[in-house]
Amino acid sequence: MKRICVTHYLSLLFLALCSHVPSAAQSDTAVMRIIYDAKFKTCVESPAMKDEMELIIGNKWSKFYSSANIQQQHVLDSVVQATGGQLQQALAASARMNGSGILGQKYVVMKNYPADGKLTYTMSLHSFALRYEEDMPAFDWQLADGDTIIAEYHCNKARAKFRGQTWTVWYAPDIAVSDGPWKLCGLPGLIMKAETDNGYFSFICTAVRKGKGESITIEKAKYKSVEPKEMQKINEMEITDPVEMMTRLTGIAPSVSKGKTKQKKVTPVLIEDYDCE
């Protein structure tokens, strides 16, 4: 296996990240746009981070993604252009964004894509675009006592266990869309709020807007197809050992200087665990 120095290795990876600009492919038309405030943890030892996410519902499929991630990527692109690709400047800008407590997540969930009953999950990691397809999740929802008002809509309560997490959600029967944030779906109304019992993940709707005919697209990129469990392993490695993760993706291992301090061990937190199916 080839080996290169760590500094050059990270420089190549960061510049690849900033130069990766996928183009749009086939599209649908938005009829509804739902805005969510999200909170999540990447590992047990770190504080919760915030995200700004959107669910766009069209005539054929829906798309859930981080609008904060798009905004942060634009900032990094601007820094790279302004500094001529200086790594230290770009890394400093990235650190400032992470310090704000808002971290745009890199995944996109497309429901009923590429066909009814299918789900497509994509993840952009540096210059790599990963993708898998699976059947739409079958949640065993149990209706529960309790109701509330979210974003001016009356909501009912339901609970379900799914891949290692127990979810409590509130859905709006007046919005007759069987959809929700992330992979959540399958209730007689739009899921307006969702949270795991361990408190590590939550989504709460802040606005429901009518679509203006915006195009819903899945990004056109050179996706590497992976199995869901492989994606899960990559997500874990991004948290516990990002250098090893990139070695796995590139096949290029960085040389490590003697005496280098080992990365602090952390306990990754995942929103789903396929081993718990």
mmCIF file of C-alpha atoms in Angstrom:
data_model
loop_
_atom_site.group_PDB
_atom_site.id
_atom_site.type_symbol
_atom_site.label_atom_id
_atom_site.label_comp_id
_atom_site.label_asym_id
_atom_site.label_seq_id
_atom_site.Cartn_x
_atom_site.Cartn_y
_atom_site.Cartn_z
ATOM 1 C CA MET A 1 0.000 0.000 0.000
ATOM 2 C CA LYS A 2 1.302 3.456 -0.865
ATOM 3 C CA ARG A 3 2.219 5.814 1.979
ATOM 4 C CA ILE A 4 2.429 9.601 1.999
ATOM 5 C CA CYS A 5 3.148 12.133 4.750
ATOM 6 C CA VAL A 6 0.222 13.189 6.950
ATOM 7 C CA THR A 7 0.424 16.916 6.100
ATOM 8 C CA HIS A 8 0.394 16.355 2.355
ATOM 9 C CA TYR A 9 -2.299 13.720 2.801
ATOM 10 C CA LEU A 10 -4.641 16.107 4.660
ATOM 11 C CA SER A 11 -3.948 18.902 2.186
ATOM 12 C CA LEU A 12 -4.962 16.725 -0.748
ATOM 13 C CA LEU A 13 -8.105 15.592 1.045
ATOM 14 C CA PHE A 14 -9.207 19.091 1.972
ATOM 15 C CA LEU A 15 -8.620 20.519 -1.501
ATOM 16 C CA ALA A 16 -10.514 17.591 -2.961
ATOM 17 C CA LEU A 17 -13.397 18.383 -0.624
ATOM 18 C CA CYS A 18 -13.559 21.984 -1.739
ATOM 19 C CA SER A 19 -13.289 21.172 -5.414
ATOM 20 C CA HIS A 20 -16.042 18.542 -5.388
ATOM 21 C CA VAL A 21 -19.103 20.268 -6.870
ATOM 22 C CA PRO A 22 -21.655 17.736 -8.131
ATOM 23 C CA SER A 23 -24.249 18.684 -10.723
ATOM 24 C CA ALA A 24 -27.954 17.960 -10.692
ATOM 25 C CA ALA A 25 -29.576 14.968 -12.334
ATOM 26 C CA GLN A 26 -33.262 14.023 -12.771
ATOM 27 C CA SER A 27 -35.704 16.037 -10.702
ATOM 28 C CA ASP A 28 -39.167 16.326 -9.167
ATOM 29 C CA THR A 29 -41.174 19.442 -8.290
ATOM 30 C CA ALA A 30 -41.610 20.636 -4.693
ATOM 31 C CA VAL A 31 -45.164 20.971 -3.382
ATOM 32 C CA MET A 32 -44.236 21.338 0.303
ATOM 33 C CA ARG A 33 -41.148 22.417 2.266
ATOM 34 C CA ILE A 34 -40.779 21.638 5.977
ATOM 35 C CA ILE A 35 -38.057 23.215 8.114
ATOM 36 C CA TYR A 36 -36.626 21.377 11.144
ATOM 37 C CA ASP A 37 -34.253 22.297 13.928
ATOM 38 C CA ALA A 38 -32.134 19.225 14.623
ATOM 39 C CA LYS A 39 -29.909 18.233 17.520
ATOM 40 C CA PHE A 40 -27.525 15.303 17.487
ATOM 41 C CA LYS A 41 -24.430 13.840 19.071
ATOM 42 C CA THR A 42 -21.556 12.254 17.198
ATOM 43 C CA CYS A 43 -20.048 10.644 20.292
ATOM 44 C CA VAL A 44 -20.997 10.202 23.918
ATOM 45 C CA GLU A 45 -18.117 12.366 25.169
ATOM 46 C CA SER A 46 -18.953 15.461 23.074
ATOM 47 C CA PRO A 47 -21.768 17.989 23.561
ATOM 48 C CA ALA A 48 -24.801 17.956 21.295
ATOM 49 C CA MET A 49 -24.570 19.848 18.016
ATOM 50 C CA LYS A 50 -27.300 21.718 16.168
ATOM 51 C CA ASP A 51 -28.304 21.534 12.527
ATOM 52 C CA GLU A 52 -30.800 23.243 10.225
ATOM 53 C CA MET A 53 -32.535 20.698 8.001
ATOM 54 C CA GLU A 54 -35.257 20.610 5.371
ATOM 55 C CA LEU A 55 -37.726 18.059 4.072
ATOM 56 C CA ILE A 56 -38.879 18.842 0.545
ATOM 57 C CA ILE A 57 -41.877 16.834 -0.617
ATOM 58 C CA GLY A 58 -42.653 16.500 -4.292
ATOM 59 C CA ASN A 59 -45.113 14.680 -6.490
ATOM 60 C CA LYS A 60 -42.991 11.536 -6.695
ATOM 61 C CA TRP A 61 -40.453 11.540 -3.887
ATOM 62 C CA SER A 62 -39.098 13.548 -0.959
ATOM 63 C CA LYS A 63 -35.653 14.776 -0.004
ATOM 64 C CA PHE A 64 -34.276 15.389 3.501
ATOM 65 C CA TYR A 65 -30.974 17.208 3.857
ATOM 66 C CA SER A 66 -28.982 19.752 5.871
ATOM 67 C CA SER A 67 -29.320 23.323 4.626
ATOM 68 C CA ALA A 68 -26.640 24.264 7.170
ATOM 69 C CA ASN A 69 -24.202 21.896 5.452
ATOM 70 C CA ILE A 70 -24.788 23.637 2.124
ATOM 71 C CA GLN A 71 -24.221 27.065 3.703
ATOM 72 C CA GLN A 72 -21.047 25.924 5.455
ATOM 73 C CA GLN A 73 -19.691 24.419 2.257
ATOM 74 C CA HIS A 74 -20.232 27.752 0.483
ATOM 75 C CA VAL A 75 -18.218 29.476 3.226
ATOM 76 C CA LEU A 76 -15.349 27.009 2.855
ATOM 77 C CA ASP A 77 -15.396 27.362 -0.928
ATOM 78 C CA SER A 78 -15.126 31.144 -0.533
ATOM 79 C CA VAL A 79 -12.187 30.839 1.863
ATOM 80 C CA VAL A 80 -10.377 28.486 -0.520
ATOM 81 C CA GLN A 81 -10.911 30.844 -3.446
ATOM 82 C CA ALA A 82 -9.838 33.902 -1.446
ATOM 83 C CA THR A 83 -6.669 32.297 -0.051
ATOM 84 C CA GLY A 84 -5.639 30.324 -3.094
ATOM 85 C CA GLY A 85 -6.333 27.023 -1.378
ATOM 86 C CA GLN A 86 -4.270 27.598 1.794
ATOM 87 C CA LEU A 87 -4.995 24.644 4.047
ATOM 88 C CA GLN A 88 -4.468 26.417 7.386
ATOM 89 C CA GLN A 89 -6.928 29.202 6.499
ATOM 90 C CA ALA A 90 -9.550 26.704 5.411
ATOM 91 C CA LEU A 91 -9.083 24.528 8.501
ATOM 92 C CA ALA A 92 -9.379 27.612 10.715
ATOM 93 C CA ALA A 93 -12.658 28.547 9.035
ATOM 94 C CA SER A 94 -13.932 25.001 9.537
ATOM 95 C CA ALA A 95 -12.958 25.090 13.224
ATOM 96 C CA ARG A 96 -14.816 28.389 13.703
ATOM 97 C CA MET A 97 -17.982 26.898 12.241
ATOM 98 C CA ASN A 98 -17.738 23.826 14.458
ATOM 99 C CA GLY A 99 -17.184 26.106 17.447
ATOM 100 C CA SER A 100 -20.512 27.807 16.747
ATOM 101 C CA GLY A 101 -22.326 24.638 17.788
ATOM 102 C CA ILE A 102 -23.922 24.243 14.357
ATOM 103 C CA LEU A 103 -22.646 21.365 12.263
ATOM 104 C CA GLY A 104 -24.218 20.570 8.911
ATOM 105 C CA GLN A 105 -24.650 16.824 8.513
ATOM 106 C CA LYS A 106 -23.505 15.341 5.233
ATOM 107 C CA TYR A 107 -26.220 12.815 4.493
ATOM 108 C CA VAL A 108 -29.238 13.062 2.191
ATOM 109 C CA VAL A 109 -32.303 10.802 2.395
ATOM 110 C CA MET A 110 -34.464 10.370 -0.701
ATOM 111 C CA LYS A 111 -37.733 8.505 -0.052
ATOM 112 C CA ASN A 112 -39.586 6.632 -2.804
ATOM 113 C CA TYR A 113 -36.509 7.065 -4.981
ATOM 114 C CA PRO A 114 -35.604 5.647 -7.454
ATOM 115 C CA ALA A 115 -39.018 3.954 -7.291
ATOM 116 C CA ASP A 116 -42.011 3.713 -4.975
ATOM 117 C CA GLY A 117 -41.140 1.770 -1.845
ATOM 118 C CA LYS A 118 -37.399 2.432 -2.162
ATOM 119 C CA LEU A 119 -35.111 4.726 -0.172
ATOM 120 C CA THR A 120 -31.790 6.150 -1.351
ATOM 121 C CA TYR A 121 -29.217 7.354 1.182
ATOM 122 C CA THR A 122 -26.188 9.359 0.084
ATOM 123 C CA MET A 123 -23.203 10.694 2.002
ATOM 124 C CA SER A 124 -20.494 13.095 0.811
ATOM 125 C CA LEU A 125 -17.164 12.554 2.541
ATOM 126 C CA HIS A 126 -14.456 14.845 1.189
ATOM 127 C CA SER A 127 -14.177 14.018 -2.531
ATOM 128 C CA PHE A 128 -16.040 10.743 -2.101
ATOM 129 C CA ALA A 129 -19.751 10.287 -2.749
ATOM 130 C CA LEU A 130 -21.227 7.146 -1.221
ATOM 131 C CA ARG A 131 -24.672 5.726 -1.809
ATOM 132 C CA TYR A 132 -26.929 2.823 -0.959
ATOM 133 C CA GLU A 133 -30.509 1.834 -1.685
ATOM 134 C CA GLU A 134 -32.866 -0.100 0.556
ATOM 135 C CA ASP A 135 -36.561 -0.752 0.991
ATOM 136 C CA MET A 136 -38.542 1.966 2.715
ATOM 137 C CA PRO A 137 -38.382 1.297 6.480
ATOM 138 C CA ALA A 138 -41.367 -0.454 8.072
ATOM 139 C CA PHE A 139 -41.857 1.233 11.449
ATOM 140 C CA ASP A 140 -44.046 -0.607 13.954
ATOM 141 C CA TRP A 141 -45.700 2.545 15.263
ATOM 142 C CA GLN A 142 -47.685 2.307 18.483
ATOM 143 C CA LEU A 143 -50.158 5.146 18.956
ATOM 144 C CA ALA A 144 -49.853 6.703 22.409
ATOM 145 C CA ASP A 145 -51.840 9.030 24.615
ATOM 146 C CA GLY A 146 -50.876 12.669 24.405
ATOM 147 C CA ASP A 147 -51.140 15.573 22.032
ATOM 148 C CA THR A 148 -49.537 18.962 21.498
ATOM 149 C CA ILE A 149 -49.317 21.924 19.113
ATOM 150 C CA ILE A 150 -46.261 22.259 16.894
ATOM 151 C CA ALA A 151 -45.865 25.039 14.320
ATOM 152 C CA GLU A 152 -49.600 25.794 14.834
ATOM 153 C CA TYR A 153 -50.671 22.225 13.968
ATOM 154 C CA HIS A 154 -52.405 19.827 16.346
ATOM 155 C CA CYS A 155 -50.255 16.718 16.753
ATOM 156 C CA ASN A 156 -50.795 13.209 18.089
ATOM 157 C CA LYS A 157 -48.179 10.955 19.660
ATOM 158 C CA ALA A 158 -46.660 7.644 18.558
ATOM 159 C CA ARG A 159 -43.672 5.471 19.481
ATOM 160 C CA ALA A 160 -41.574 2.847 17.724
ATOM 161 C CA LYS A 161 -38.295 0.955 18.067
ATOM 162 C CA PHE A 162 -36.056 1.007 15.018
ATOM 163 C CA ARG A 163 -32.490 -0.262 14.587
ATOM 164 C CA GLY A 164 -31.374 0.272 18.156
ATOM 165 C CA GLN A 165 -33.237 3.493 18.901
ATOM 166 C CA THR A 166 -36.652 4.095 20.463
ATOM 167 C CA TRP A 167 -38.406 7.060 18.861
ATOM 168 C CA THR A 168 -41.203 9.209 20.229
ATOM 169 C CA VAL A 169 -42.840 11.330 17.536
ATOM 170 C CA TRP A 170 -45.681 13.795 17.160
ATOM 171 C CA TYR A 171 -47.490 13.828 13.828
ATOM 172 C CA ALA A 172 -50.071 16.191 12.326
ATOM 173 C CA PRO A 173 -53.172 14.401 10.942
ATOM 174 C CA ASP A 174 -54.207 17.657 9.224
ATOM 175 C CA ILE A 175 -51.147 17.362 6.965
ATOM 176 C CA ALA A 176 -51.997 14.146 5.141
ATOM 177 C CA VAL A 177 -48.428 13.244 4.201
ATOM 178 C CA SER A 178 -46.943 9.989 5.503
ATOM 179 C CA ASP A 179 -43.424 11.396 5.779
ATOM 180 C CA GLY A 180 -41.054 12.999 8.234
ATOM 181 C CA PRO A 181 -37.440 13.873 9.018
ATOM 182 C CA TRP A 182 -34.588 11.475 8.302
ATOM 183 C CA LYS A 183 -36.001 8.010 7.442
ATOM 184 C CA LEU A 184 -39.060 8.412 9.657
ATOM 185 C CA CYS A 185 -42.384 7.791 7.919
ATOM 186 C CA GLY A 186 -45.486 5.593 7.935
ATOM 187 C CA LEU A 187 -47.944 7.564 10.074
ATOM 188 C CA PRO A 188 -51.283 9.122 8.997
ATOM 189 C CA GLY A 189 -49.813 12.601 8.976
ATOM 190 C CA LEU A 190 -46.564 14.533 8.715
ATOM 191 C CA ILE A 191 -44.101 13.892 11.556
ATOM 192 C CA MET A 192 -43.519 17.284 13.145
ATOM 193 C CA LYS A 193 -41.283 16.290 16.033
ATOM 194 C CA ALA A 194 -39.164 13.232 16.739
ATOM 195 C CA GLU A 195 -36.706 12.370 19.488
ATOM 196 C CA THR A 196 -34.885 9.284 20.708
ATOM 197 C CA ASP A 197 -35.297 8.076 24.273
ATOM 198 C CA ASN A 198 -31.569 8.503 24.927
ATOM 199 C CA GLY A 199 -31.793 12.180 23.940
ATOM 200 C CA TYR A 200 -29.023 11.906 21.332
ATOM 201 C CA PHE A 201 -31.166 12.802 18.295
ATOM 202 C CA SER A 202 -34.129 15.102 17.799
ATOM 203 C CA PHE A 203 -35.948 16.982 15.050
ATOM 204 C CA ILE A 204 -38.602 19.642 15.596
ATOM 205 C CA CYS A 205 -40.549 21.425 12.890
ATOM 206 C CA THR A 206 -40.320 25.209 12.917
ATOM 207 C CA ALA A 207 -42.202 25.981 9.696
ATOM 208 C CA VAL A 208 -44.410 24.340 7.065
ATOM 209 C CA ARG A 209 -44.343 26.126 3.731
ATOM 210 C CA LYS A 210 -45.979 25.630 0.386
ATOM 211 C CA GLY A 211 -43.608 24.622 -2.361
ATOM 212 C CA LYS A 212 -42.973 27.081 -5.140
ATOM 213 C CA GLY A 213 -42.218 24.537 -7.817
ATOM 214 C CA GLU A 214 -38.575 24.238 -6.805
ATOM 215 C CA SER A 215 -36.678 21.396 -8.405
ATOM 216 C CA ILE A 216 -35.985 18.368 -6.193
ATOM 217 C CA THR A 217 -32.876 16.583 -7.380
ATOM 218 C CA ILE A 218 -30.452 13.943 -6.311
ATOM 219 C CA GLU A 219 -26.933 15.154 -6.899
ATOM 220 C CA LYS A 220 -25.208 13.719 -9.937
ATOM 221 C CA ALA A 221 -21.850 12.410 -8.805
ATOM 222 C CA LYS A 222 -19.588 9.404 -9.208
ATOM 223 C CA TYR A 223 -21.183 7.503 -6.375
ATOM 224 C CA LYS A 224 -19.543 4.479 -4.892
ATOM 225 C CA SER A 225 -22.248 1.957 -4.057
ATOM 226 C CA VAL A 226 -21.902 0.461 -0.593
ATOM 227 C CA GLU A 227 -23.998 -1.766 1.604
ATOM 228 C CA PRO A 228 -25.811 -0.070 4.500
ATOM 229 C CA LYS A 229 -23.605 -1.850 7.042
ATOM 230 C CA GLU A 230 -20.502 -0.617 5.207
ATOM 231 C CA MET A 231 -21.839 2.951 5.389
ATOM 232 C CA GLN A 232 -22.434 2.445 9.106
ATOM 233 C CA LYS A 233 -18.822 1.316 9.573
ATOM 234 C CA ILE A 234 -17.536 4.348 7.653
ATOM 235 C CA ASN A 235 -19.678 6.653 9.810
ATOM 236 C CA GLU A 236 -18.199 5.084 12.947
ATOM 237 C CA MET A 237 -14.654 5.467 11.645
ATOM 238 C CA GLU A 238 -15.223 9.130 10.755
ATOM 239 C CA ILE A 239 -15.828 9.693 14.477
ATOM 240 C CA THR A 240 -13.249 7.349 15.996
ATOM 241 C CA ASP A 241 -10.432 7.429 13.423
ATOM 242 C CA PRO A 242 -10.905 9.768 10.425
ATOM 243 C CA VAL A 243 -7.423 9.038 9.039
ATOM 244 C CA GLU A 244 -8.161 5.324 8.981
ATOM 245 C CA MET A 245 -11.513 6.104 7.358
ATOM 246 C CA MET A 246 -9.802 7.967 4.514
ATOM 247 C CA THR A 247 -7.248 5.160 4.201
ATOM 248 C CA ARG A 248 -10.159 2.766 3.755
ATOM 249 C CA LEU A 249 -11.714 4.959 1.062
ATOM 250 C CA THR A 250 -8.529 5.856 -0.822
ATOM 251 C CA GLY A 251 -6.302 2.852 -0.278
ATOM 252 C CA ILE A 252 -3.505 5.296 0.653
ATOM 253 C CA ALA A 253 -2.140 5.201 4.194
ATOM 254 C CA PRO A 254 -0.414 8.286 5.630
ATOM 255 C CA SER A 255 2.950 7.818 7.295
ATOM 256 C CA VAL A 256 2.816 8.498 11.022
ATOM 257 C CA SER A 257 5.664 10.260 12.821
ATOM 258 C CA LYS A 258 7.198 8.509 15.807
ATOM 259 C CA GLY A 259 5.951 9.766 19.107
ATOM 260 C CA LYS A 260 2.748 11.127 17.641
ATOM 261 C CA THR A 261 0.012 11.400 20.266
ATOM 262 C CA LYS A 262 -2.722 8.875 19.729
ATOM 263 C CA GLN A 263 -6.209 10.140 19.031
ATOM 264 C CA LYS A 264 -8.398 10.273 22.117
ATOM 265 C CA LYS A 265 -10.753 7.323 22.272
ATOM 266 C CA VAL A 266 -14.407 8.207 21.903
ATOM 267 C CA THR A 267 -17.663 6.272 21.877
ATOM 268 C CA PRO A 268 -19.504 6.884 18.600
ATOM 269 C CA VAL A 269 -23.228 7.538 18.580
ATOM 270 C CA LEU A 270 -25.190 6.353 15.558
ATOM 271 C CA ILE A 271 -28.767 7.191 14.652
ATOM 272 C CA GLU A 272 -29.305 3.595 13.513
ATOM 273 C CA ASP A 273 -27.549 0.266 14.018
ATOM 274 C CA TYR A 274 -28.163 -2.425 11.406
ATOM 275 C CA ASP A 275 -26.915 -5.049 13.845
ATOM 276 C CA CYS A 276 -30.026 -4.353 15.947
ATOM 277 C CA GLU A 277 -32.491 -5.254 13.193
#
